[in-house]
Amino acid sequence: MENGLKLLKNQTMQNNEPSRREREKVRQRQEMLAAALDLFSEKGYHKVSMHEVAEKSEFAIGTLYKFFKNKEDIYKALLLEQSDKFHQALMGAIENSDDEIEILRNYVRTKGELFRRNLPFIRLYFAETRGASFNLKAGLDEELRKGYLDILERLASAFKNGIKNKRFKKIADPFYLAVALDSAINAFLFLWLEAPDRHPFPDDPNTILDIFFKGLLDL
């Protein structure tokens, strides 16, 4: 079953409004995914059955199978849609300003907000995959990696421009700087996921960026 978001997007590109039947299919699909996410988050992926997803979403099991071949198919759909949403938001944060420092601030702030707003899915993903491949069929991992590398390349452009404009010192390759910043953000986010009271994610992006801007050496 084609991704629901892409279905509507394709209709728009063709200058045709989606029909009521098509909109209804998208709505049903999203309700099924929302029900599956609730169940996966509550019980864990491996302890949820297709029958439970159908029951919670209030659809017949046969209807569920018209949209998804199996439970793995549901998980992949969730992963792809969330990944696409994250990608668009992070790219928007990078492209929202021409100021290199503001771009980095936007990126840190946006990534933190994405984690907060999508906590059930984030917890599910890292609980089930531990950040690794989820035994998904060929093609999906490659697609996710491509999107992530795309973001890193655009983030590296901000460092590259900052070095060119003499706002940043050239202490490393811009791509390595992008990887280092993203890894630092992830480290703060993982600490927050494990112990939100003890390690709250900083509201001020400069808390993380100052590690880069000010450094450790007192010279």
mmCIF file of C-alpha atoms in Angstrom:
data_model
loop_
_atom_site.group_PDB
_atom_site.id
_atom_site.type_symbol
_atom_site.label_atom_id
_atom_site.label_comp_id
_atom_site.label_asym_id
_atom_site.label_seq_id
_atom_site.Cartn_x
_atom_site.Cartn_y
_atom_site.Cartn_z
ATOM 1 C CA MET A 1 0.000 0.000 0.000
ATOM 2 C CA GLU A 2 1.399 3.351 -1.053
ATOM 3 C CA ASN A 3 2.422 5.740 1.689
ATOM 4 C CA GLY A 4 -0.621 7.836 2.607
ATOM 5 C CA LEU A 5 1.282 11.111 2.588
ATOM 6 C CA LYS A 6 2.741 10.358 -0.850
ATOM 7 C CA LEU A 7 -0.714 9.511 -2.166
ATOM 8 C CA LEU A 8 -2.013 12.971 -1.336
ATOM 9 C CA LYS A 9 1.197 14.577 -2.573
ATOM 10 C CA ASN A 10 0.958 12.809 -5.927
ATOM 11 C CA GLN A 11 -2.615 13.987 -6.343
ATOM 12 C CA THR A 12 -1.574 17.583 -5.655
ATOM 13 C CA MET A 13 1.291 17.392 -8.166
ATOM 14 C CA GLN A 14 -1.198 16.301 -10.799
ATOM 15 C CA ASN A 15 -3.373 19.327 -9.961
ATOM 16 C CA ASN A 16 -6.166 16.998 -8.936
ATOM 17 C CA GLU A 17 -7.837 17.121 -5.573
ATOM 18 C CA PRO A 18 -7.936 13.668 -3.965
ATOM 19 C CA SER A 19 -11.388 12.130 -4.090
ATOM 20 C CA ARG A 20 -13.407 11.551 -0.948
ATOM 21 C CA ARG A 21 -12.682 7.825 -1.260
ATOM 22 C CA GLU A 22 -8.929 8.477 -1.449
ATOM 23 C CA ARG A 23 -9.070 10.841 1.528
ATOM 24 C CA GLU A 24 -10.988 8.204 3.454
ATOM 25 C CA LYS A 25 -8.311 5.597 2.673
ATOM 26 C CA VAL A 26 -5.602 7.929 3.931
ATOM 27 C CA ARG A 27 -7.608 8.623 7.101
ATOM 28 C CA GLN A 28 -8.158 4.903 7.736
ATOM 29 C CA ARG A 29 -4.494 4.157 7.195
ATOM 30 C CA GLN A 30 -3.425 6.880 9.618
ATOM 31 C CA GLU A 31 -5.848 5.573 12.257
ATOM 32 C CA MET A 32 -4.380 2.097 11.884
ATOM 33 C CA LEU A 33 -0.833 3.440 12.223
ATOM 34 C CA ALA A 34 -1.771 5.507 15.274
ATOM 35 C CA ALA A 35 -3.347 2.464 16.940
ATOM 36 C CA ALA A 36 -0.291 0.341 16.140
ATOM 37 C CA LEU A 37 2.055 2.969 17.564
ATOM 38 C CA ASP A 38 0.056 3.107 20.802
ATOM 39 C CA LEU A 39 0.166 -0.681 21.138
ATOM 40 C CA PHE A 40 3.830 -1.021 20.179
ATOM 41 C CA SER A 41 4.773 1.712 22.651
ATOM 42 C CA GLU A 42 2.734 0.144 25.450
ATOM 43 C CA LYS A 43 3.517 -3.550 24.978
ATOM 44 C CA GLY A 44 6.535 -3.698 22.697
ATOM 45 C CA TYR A 45 6.568 -4.590 19.017
ATOM 46 C CA HIS A 46 6.977 -8.339 19.476
ATOM 47 C CA LYS A 47 4.038 -8.689 21.891
ATOM 48 C CA VAL A 48 1.447 -7.072 19.604
ATOM 49 C CA SER A 49 -0.611 -9.004 17.068
ATOM 50 C CA MET A 50 -2.329 -7.856 13.903
ATOM 51 C CA HIS A 51 -5.665 -8.744 15.523
ATOM 52 C CA GLU A 52 -4.916 -6.337 18.381
ATOM 53 C CA VAL A 53 -4.078 -3.544 15.939
ATOM 54 C CA ALA A 54 -7.334 -4.171 14.068
ATOM 55 C CA GLU A 55 -9.331 -4.200 17.304
ATOM 56 C CA LYS A 56 -7.782 -1.007 18.682
ATOM 57 C CA SER A 57 -8.197 0.861 15.395
ATOM 58 C CA GLU A 58 -11.782 -0.463 15.164
ATOM 59 C CA PHE A 59 -11.346 -2.032 11.736
ATOM 60 C CA ALA A 60 -11.981 -5.594 10.624
ATOM 61 C CA ILE A 61 -8.837 -7.705 10.398
ATOM 62 C CA GLY A 62 -9.462 -8.140 6.671
ATOM 63 C CA THR A 63 -9.500 -4.379 6.201
ATOM 64 C CA LEU A 64 -6.191 -4.070 8.047
ATOM 65 C CA TYR A 65 -4.630 -6.648 5.727
ATOM 66 C CA LYS A 66 -5.779 -4.650 2.715
ATOM 67 C CA PHE A 67 -3.466 -1.861 3.889
ATOM 68 C CA PHE A 68 -0.580 -3.825 5.445
ATOM 69 C CA LYS A 69 0.794 -7.280 4.628
ATOM 70 C CA ASN A 70 1.943 -7.968 8.177
ATOM 71 C CA LYS A 71 3.145 -6.362 11.402
ATOM 72 C CA GLU A 72 6.597 -5.617 9.993
ATOM 73 C CA ASP A 73 4.926 -3.740 7.145
ATOM 74 C CA ILE A 74 3.144 -1.548 9.701
ATOM 75 C CA TYR A 75 6.391 -0.853 11.540
ATOM 76 C CA LYS A 76 8.164 0.065 8.298
ATOM 77 C CA ALA A 77 5.337 2.420 7.387
ATOM 78 C CA LEU A 78 5.626 4.121 10.781
ATOM 79 C CA LEU A 79 9.388 4.394 10.416
ATOM 80 C CA LEU A 80 9.266 5.844 6.912
ATOM 81 C CA GLU A 81 6.562 8.396 7.708
ATOM 82 C CA GLN A 82 8.296 9.566 10.880
ATOM 83 C CA SER A 83 11.622 9.704 9.057
ATOM 84 C CA ASP A 84 10.082 11.805 6.299
ATOM 85 C CA LYS A 85 8.565 14.164 8.870
ATOM 86 C CA PHE A 86 11.877 14.500 10.706
ATOM 87 C CA HIS A 87 13.749 15.064 7.451
ATOM 88 C CA GLN A 88 11.441 17.856 6.330
ATOM 89 C CA ALA A 89 11.546 19.584 9.719
ATOM 90 C CA LEU A 90 15.345 19.418 10.029
ATOM 91 C CA MET A 91 15.913 20.562 6.456
ATOM 92 C CA GLY A 92 13.532 23.437 7.100
ATOM 93 C CA ALA A 93 15.515 24.391 10.198
ATOM 94 C CA ILE A 94 18.745 24.449 8.191
ATOM 95 C CA GLU A 95 17.252 26.426 5.304
ATOM 96 C CA ASN A 96 15.348 28.905 7.471
ATOM 97 C CA SER A 97 18.259 31.333 7.808
ATOM 98 C CA ASP A 98 21.347 32.569 5.967
ATOM 99 C CA ASP A 99 23.221 33.162 9.213
ATOM 100 C CA GLU A 100 25.531 30.228 9.952
ATOM 101 C CA ILE A 101 25.242 30.443 13.737
ATOM 102 C CA GLU A 102 21.465 30.807 13.621
ATOM 103 C CA ILE A 103 21.275 27.744 11.359
ATOM 104 C CA LEU A 104 23.065 25.678 14.020
ATOM 105 C CA ARG A 105 20.804 27.054 16.750
ATOM 106 C CA ASN A 106 17.720 26.216 14.680
ATOM 107 C CA TYR A 107 18.992 22.697 14.105
ATOM 108 C CA VAL A 108 19.632 21.975 17.780
ATOM 109 C CA ARG A 109 16.293 23.476 18.803
ATOM 110 C CA THR A 110 14.292 21.670 16.096
ATOM 111 C CA LYS A 111 15.806 18.253 16.766
ATOM 112 C CA GLY A 112 15.011 18.577 20.462
ATOM 113 C CA GLU A 113 11.431 19.588 19.689
ATOM 114 C CA LEU A 114 11.003 16.645 17.296
ATOM 115 C CA PHE A 115 12.053 14.198 20.003
ATOM 116 C CA ARG A 116 9.684 15.778 22.530
ATOM 117 C CA ARG A 117 6.695 15.833 20.169
ATOM 118 C CA ASN A 118 7.215 12.253 18.997
ATOM 119 C CA LEU A 119 8.264 10.610 22.239
ATOM 120 C CA PRO A 120 6.148 7.409 21.888
ATOM 121 C CA PHE A 121 7.727 6.622 18.527
ATOM 122 C CA ILE A 122 11.244 7.578 19.636
ATOM 123 C CA ARG A 123 11.009 5.316 22.666
ATOM 124 C CA LEU A 124 9.632 2.493 20.544
ATOM 125 C CA TYR A 125 12.354 2.806 17.926
ATOM 126 C CA PHE A 126 15.255 2.769 20.325
ATOM 127 C CA ALA A 127 13.711 0.143 22.598
ATOM 128 C CA GLU A 128 13.209 -2.273 19.714
ATOM 129 C CA THR A 129 16.197 -1.483 17.497
ATOM 130 C CA ARG A 130 18.717 0.005 19.916
ATOM 131 C CA GLY A 131 19.625 2.297 17.046
ATOM 132 C CA ALA A 132 20.485 -0.598 14.719
ATOM 133 C CA SER A 133 18.803 -2.265 11.780
ATOM 134 C CA PHE A 134 15.404 -3.776 12.592
ATOM 135 C CA ASN A 135 15.762 -6.727 10.238
ATOM 136 C CA LEU A 136 14.026 -4.700 7.574
ATOM 137 C CA LYS A 137 13.970 -5.759 3.967
ATOM 138 C CA ALA A 138 16.538 -4.399 1.534
ATOM 139 C CA GLY A 139 16.041 -0.805 0.495
ATOM 140 C CA LEU A 140 14.579 0.686 3.667
ATOM 141 C CA ASP A 141 17.843 1.030 5.582
ATOM 142 C CA GLU A 142 19.435 2.557 2.496
ATOM 143 C CA GLU A 143 16.615 5.073 2.160
ATOM 144 C CA LEU A 144 16.913 6.128 5.803
ATOM 145 C CA ARG A 145 20.698 6.450 5.545
ATOM 146 C CA LYS A 146 20.369 8.564 2.414
ATOM 147 C CA GLY A 147 18.021 10.981 4.190
ATOM 148 C CA TYR A 148 20.338 11.215 7.193
ATOM 149 C CA LEU A 149 23.405 11.838 5.023
ATOM 150 C CA ASP A 150 21.461 14.488 3.133
ATOM 151 C CA ILE A 151 20.839 16.342 6.390
ATOM 152 C CA LEU A 152 24.493 16.030 7.437
ATOM 153 C CA GLU A 153 25.647 17.397 4.080
ATOM 154 C CA ARG A 154 23.384 20.424 4.401
ATOM 155 C CA LEU A 155 24.526 20.968 7.962
ATOM 156 C CA ALA A 156 28.132 20.710 6.762
ATOM 157 C CA SER A 157 27.372 23.512 4.299
ATOM 158 C CA ALA A 158 26.625 25.817 7.223
ATOM 159 C CA PHE A 159 30.025 25.018 8.740
ATOM 160 C CA LYS A 160 31.708 25.414 5.350
ATOM 161 C CA ASN A 161 30.127 28.836 4.808
ATOM 162 C CA GLY A 162 30.986 29.862 8.345
ATOM 163 C CA ILE A 163 34.637 28.970 7.727
ATOM 164 C CA LYS A 164 34.604 30.768 4.376
ATOM 165 C CA ASN A 165 33.127 33.876 6.001
ATOM 166 C CA LYS A 166 35.712 33.617 8.807
ATOM 167 C CA ARG A 167 33.094 33.133 11.502
ATOM 168 C CA PHE A 168 34.431 29.663 12.353
ATOM 169 C CA LYS A 169 37.982 28.370 12.572
ATOM 170 C CA LYS A 170 38.838 25.537 10.214
ATOM 171 C CA ILE A 171 39.620 22.970 12.908
ATOM 172 C CA ALA A 172 38.255 20.025 10.903
ATOM 173 C CA ASP A 173 36.480 19.095 7.691
ATOM 174 C CA PRO A 174 32.978 20.683 7.662
ATOM 175 C CA PHE A 175 31.350 17.259 7.294
ATOM 176 C CA TYR A 176 33.150 15.981 10.392
ATOM 177 C CA LEU A 177 31.969 19.070 12.267
ATOM 178 C CA ALA A 178 28.395 18.290 11.198
ATOM 179 C CA VAL A 179 28.751 14.691 12.406
ATOM 180 C CA ALA A 180 30.255 15.878 15.707
ATOM 181 C CA LEU A 181 27.443 18.359 16.340
ATOM 182 C CA ASP A 182 24.702 15.885 15.479
ATOM 183 C CA SER A 183 26.332 13.239 17.676
ATOM 184 C CA ALA A 184 26.518 15.686 20.585
ATOM 185 C CA ILE A 185 22.817 16.504 20.194
ATOM 186 C CA ASN A 186 21.983 12.787 20.122
ATOM 187 C CA ALA A 187 24.017 12.199 23.283
ATOM 188 C CA PHE A 188 22.036 14.875 25.139
ATOM 189 C CA LEU A 189 18.760 13.466 23.778
ATOM 190 C CA PHE A 190 19.562 9.892 24.824
ATOM 191 C CA LEU A 191 20.427 11.039 28.336
ATOM 192 C CA TRP A 192 17.112 12.888 28.480
ATOM 193 C CA LEU A 193 15.221 9.811 27.255
ATOM 194 C CA GLU A 194 16.746 7.660 29.991
ATOM 195 C CA ALA A 195 16.453 10.162 32.847
ATOM 196 C CA PRO A 196 14.423 13.267 31.891
ATOM 197 C CA ASP A 197 14.414 14.707 35.418
ATOM 198 C CA ARG A 198 18.117 14.233 35.962
ATOM 199 C CA HIS A 199 19.233 15.167 32.441
ATOM 200 C CA PRO A 200 16.665 17.529 30.886
ATOM 201 C CA PHE A 201 17.358 18.475 27.303
ATOM 202 C CA PRO A 202 18.542 22.114 27.359
ATOM 203 C CA ASP A 203 16.035 24.730 26.243
ATOM 204 C CA ASP A 204 18.879 27.003 25.162
ATOM 205 C CA PRO A 205 20.684 25.550 22.099
ATOM 206 C CA ASN A 206 23.814 27.446 23.121
ATOM 207 C CA THR A 207 24.273 24.975 25.985
ATOM 208 C CA ILE A 208 25.315 22.436 23.349
ATOM 209 C CA LEU A 209 26.789 24.848 20.818
ATOM 210 C CA ASP A 210 29.109 26.450 23.362
ATOM 211 C CA ILE A 211 30.973 23.149 23.488
ATOM 212 C CA PHE A 212 31.935 23.958 19.892
ATOM 213 C CA PHE A 213 32.073 27.741 20.107
ATOM 214 C CA LYS A 214 34.064 28.077 23.314
ATOM 215 C CA GLY A 215 35.908 24.771 23.599
ATOM 216 C CA LEU A 216 37.708 23.424 26.641
ATOM 217 C CA LEU A 217 41.141 24.995 26.491
ATOM 218 C CA ASP A 218 41.613 28.274 28.327
ATOM 219 C CA LEU A 219 44.129 29.918 26.001
#
